[in-house]
Amino acid sequence: MEIENSVTFDISSTALWPLLANFGAIQAWRPQEGRLTIDRVECSGEGIGMIRHIYNTGMDKAVSERLDYLDPDGKTLILSIVGDPPGGITNYVAIAQLTDLDEGHCQLHYTAYFTTVVGREEKVEKNIRLNWDGMTAGLR
């Protein structure tokens, strides 16, 4: 499946990009209240190929995301879930790209490609979109 989302921010992409590009520091900007909160993040490696293990509050295991591509000039990041994916996901790759709309506004376009256990497609899509909502709130 493929799903997309675009969000406009009242800030330039140059100002917002460092938050996304600092792949291991997601806990610094994700909301610490709400349905899905981060207890801690442990990182393995640095740069492209690094893995951030996100331990969410109340969850038994980490969600491990690998940084597959990082382009500062194009403000593009690609990640994939590795290891034991959560909640019925069998494969997951996401592309995040920031573009300037004008001097004080940018847009984050997010595309996810994923497969699921049979019958879990709608629930997984809903959970991915809820996760994106949390990401958007944190970036604001």
Short mmCIF file of C-alpha atoms in Angstrom, two decimals:
data_model
loop_
_atom_site.label_atom_id
_atom_site.label_comp_id
_atom_site.label_asym_id
_atom_site.label_seq_id
_atom_site.Cartn_x
_atom_site.Cartn_y
_atom_site.Cartn_z
CA MET A 1 0.00 0.00 0.00
CA GLU A 2 0.98 3.60 -0.47
CA ILE A 3 -0.28 6.51 1.61
CA GLU A 4 0.66 10.18 1.58
CA ASN A 5 0.33 13.26 3.72
CA SER A 6 1.39 16.89 3.27
CA VAL A 7 1.57 19.48 6.02
CA THR A 8 2.39 23.18 5.80
CA PHE A 9 4.53 24.87 8.48
CA ASP A 10 4.96 28.58 9.21
CA ILE A 11 8.75 28.29 9.04
CA SER A 12 11.34 27.83 6.31
CA SER A 13 12.55 24.37 5.38
CA THR A 14 16.07 25.47 6.34
CA ALA A 15 14.88 26.07 9.91
CA LEU A 16 12.85 22.83 10.13
CA TRP A 17 15.26 20.45 8.37
CA PRO A 18 17.73 20.06 11.29
CA LEU A 19 15.01 18.43 13.41
CA LEU A 20 14.35 15.74 10.79
CA ALA A 21 18.01 15.34 9.80
CA ASN A 22 19.11 14.65 13.38
CA PHE A 23 17.67 11.15 13.06
CA GLY A 24 18.59 9.94 16.53
CA ALA A 25 17.05 12.93 18.34
CA ILE A 26 13.36 12.23 17.60
CA GLN A 27 12.50 12.21 21.31
CA ALA A 28 13.59 15.85 21.61
CA TRP A 29 10.71 17.07 19.46
CA ARG A 30 8.01 14.38 19.65
CA PRO A 31 5.14 15.26 22.03
CA GLN A 32 5.46 13.71 25.47
CA GLU A 33 1.71 13.47 25.93
CA GLY A 34 -0.97 11.73 23.95
CA ARG A 35 -1.65 8.22 22.70
CA LEU A 36 1.91 7.37 21.66
CA THR A 37 4.82 8.75 23.65
CA ILE A 38 8.49 7.86 23.57
CA ASP A 39 10.05 6.46 26.73
CA ARG A 40 13.57 6.39 25.28
CA VAL A 41 15.57 6.10 22.04
CA GLU A 42 18.72 4.05 21.62
CA CYS A 43 20.82 4.46 18.48
CA SER A 44 23.14 2.04 16.73
CA GLY A 45 25.69 3.58 14.37
CA GLU A 46 25.82 7.03 12.82
CA GLY A 47 24.70 8.61 9.57
CA ILE A 48 23.17 6.62 6.74
CA GLY A 49 22.60 3.07 7.95
CA MET A 50 22.14 4.05 11.60
CA ILE A 51 19.20 2.55 13.45
CA ARG A 52 17.11 4.32 16.06
CA HIS A 53 15.35 1.94 18.44
CA ILE A 54 12.27 3.79 19.69
CA TYR A 55 10.86 2.45 22.95
CA ASN A 56 7.32 3.79 23.26
CA THR A 57 5.70 4.01 26.67
CA GLY A 58 3.70 0.87 27.47
CA MET A 59 5.06 -1.16 24.55
CA ASP A 60 6.97 -4.41 25.00
CA LYS A 61 9.53 -3.90 22.26
CA ALA A 62 11.22 -1.14 20.31
CA VAL A 63 10.29 0.05 16.85
CA SER A 64 13.60 0.02 14.98
CA GLU A 65 13.95 2.49 12.12
CA ARG A 66 16.97 2.57 9.82
CA LEU A 67 18.10 5.76 8.10
CA ASP A 68 18.42 4.66 4.47
CA TYR A 69 18.97 8.00 2.73
CA LEU A 70 19.66 11.58 3.81
CA ASP A 71 19.98 14.43 1.30
CA PRO A 72 20.53 17.82 2.99
CA ASP A 73 20.42 19.71 -0.33
CA GLY A 74 17.09 18.17 -1.35
CA LYS A 75 15.92 18.03 2.30
CA THR A 76 14.89 14.41 1.78
CA LEU A 77 15.05 11.52 4.22
CA ILE A 78 14.18 7.85 3.66
CA LEU A 79 13.73 5.39 6.49
CA SER A 80 12.61 1.80 6.84
CA ILE A 81 11.41 -0.28 9.74
CA VAL A 82 13.79 -3.17 10.38
CA GLY A 83 13.75 -6.12 12.73
CA ASP A 84 10.36 -7.11 14.10
CA PRO A 85 7.81 -4.55 12.79
CA PRO A 86 4.94 -3.54 15.09
CA GLY A 87 1.17 -3.97 14.79
CA GLY A 88 0.73 -6.15 11.74
CA ILE A 89 3.25 -4.34 9.52
CA THR A 90 5.38 -6.71 7.46
CA ASN A 91 7.40 -4.09 5.50
CA TYR A 92 7.63 -0.30 5.78
CA VAL A 93 9.56 2.39 3.92
CA ALA A 94 8.86 6.11 4.22
CA ILE A 95 10.08 9.17 2.35
CA ALA A 96 9.97 12.62 3.95
CA GLN A 97 10.71 15.71 1.88
CA LEU A 98 10.65 19.36 2.87
CA THR A 99 10.07 22.05 0.26
CA ASP A 100 9.81 25.80 0.63
CA LEU A 101 6.51 27.33 -0.40
CA ASP A 102 7.66 30.93 0.13
CA GLU A 103 10.03 32.79 2.42
CA GLY A 104 8.32 31.84 5.69
CA HIS A 105 6.48 28.62 4.86
CA CYS A 106 7.44 25.09 3.94
CA GLN A 107 5.68 21.84 3.31
CA LEU A 108 6.53 18.38 4.61
CA HIS A 109 5.41 15.71 2.19
CA TYR A 110 5.45 12.21 3.63
CA THR A 111 4.89 9.01 1.66
CA ALA A 112 4.83 5.52 3.17
CA TYR A 113 4.98 2.22 1.33
CA PHE A 114 4.02 -0.76 3.44
CA THR A 115 2.66 -4.26 3.53
CA THR A 116 0.71 -5.87 6.33
CA VAL A 117 -0.55 -9.15 7.62
CA VAL A 118 -3.69 -10.00 5.61
CA GLY A 119 -6.72 -8.15 6.94
CA ARG A 120 -4.74 -5.51 8.89
CA GLU A 121 -4.38 -2.92 6.12
CA GLU A 122 -6.96 -0.42 7.41
CA LYS A 123 -5.83 -0.64 11.03
CA VAL A 124 -2.17 -0.22 10.07
CA GLU A 125 -2.98 2.78 7.86
CA LYS A 126 -4.95 4.37 10.71
CA ASN A 127 -2.03 3.83 13.12
CA ILE A 128 0.49 5.24 10.65
CA ARG A 129 -1.64 8.35 10.19
CA LEU A 130 -1.99 8.76 13.98
CA ASN A 131 1.78 8.51 14.26
CA TRP A 132 2.15 11.17 11.56
CA ASP A 133 -0.24 13.42 13.52
CA GLY A 134 2.07 13.12 16.53
CA MET A 135 5.08 13.86 14.37
CA THR A 136 3.39 16.95 12.93
CA ALA A 137 2.41 18.19 16.39
CA GLY A 138 5.97 17.79 17.59
CA LEU A 139 7.48 19.60 14.61
CA ARG A 140 5.09 22.52 15.13
#
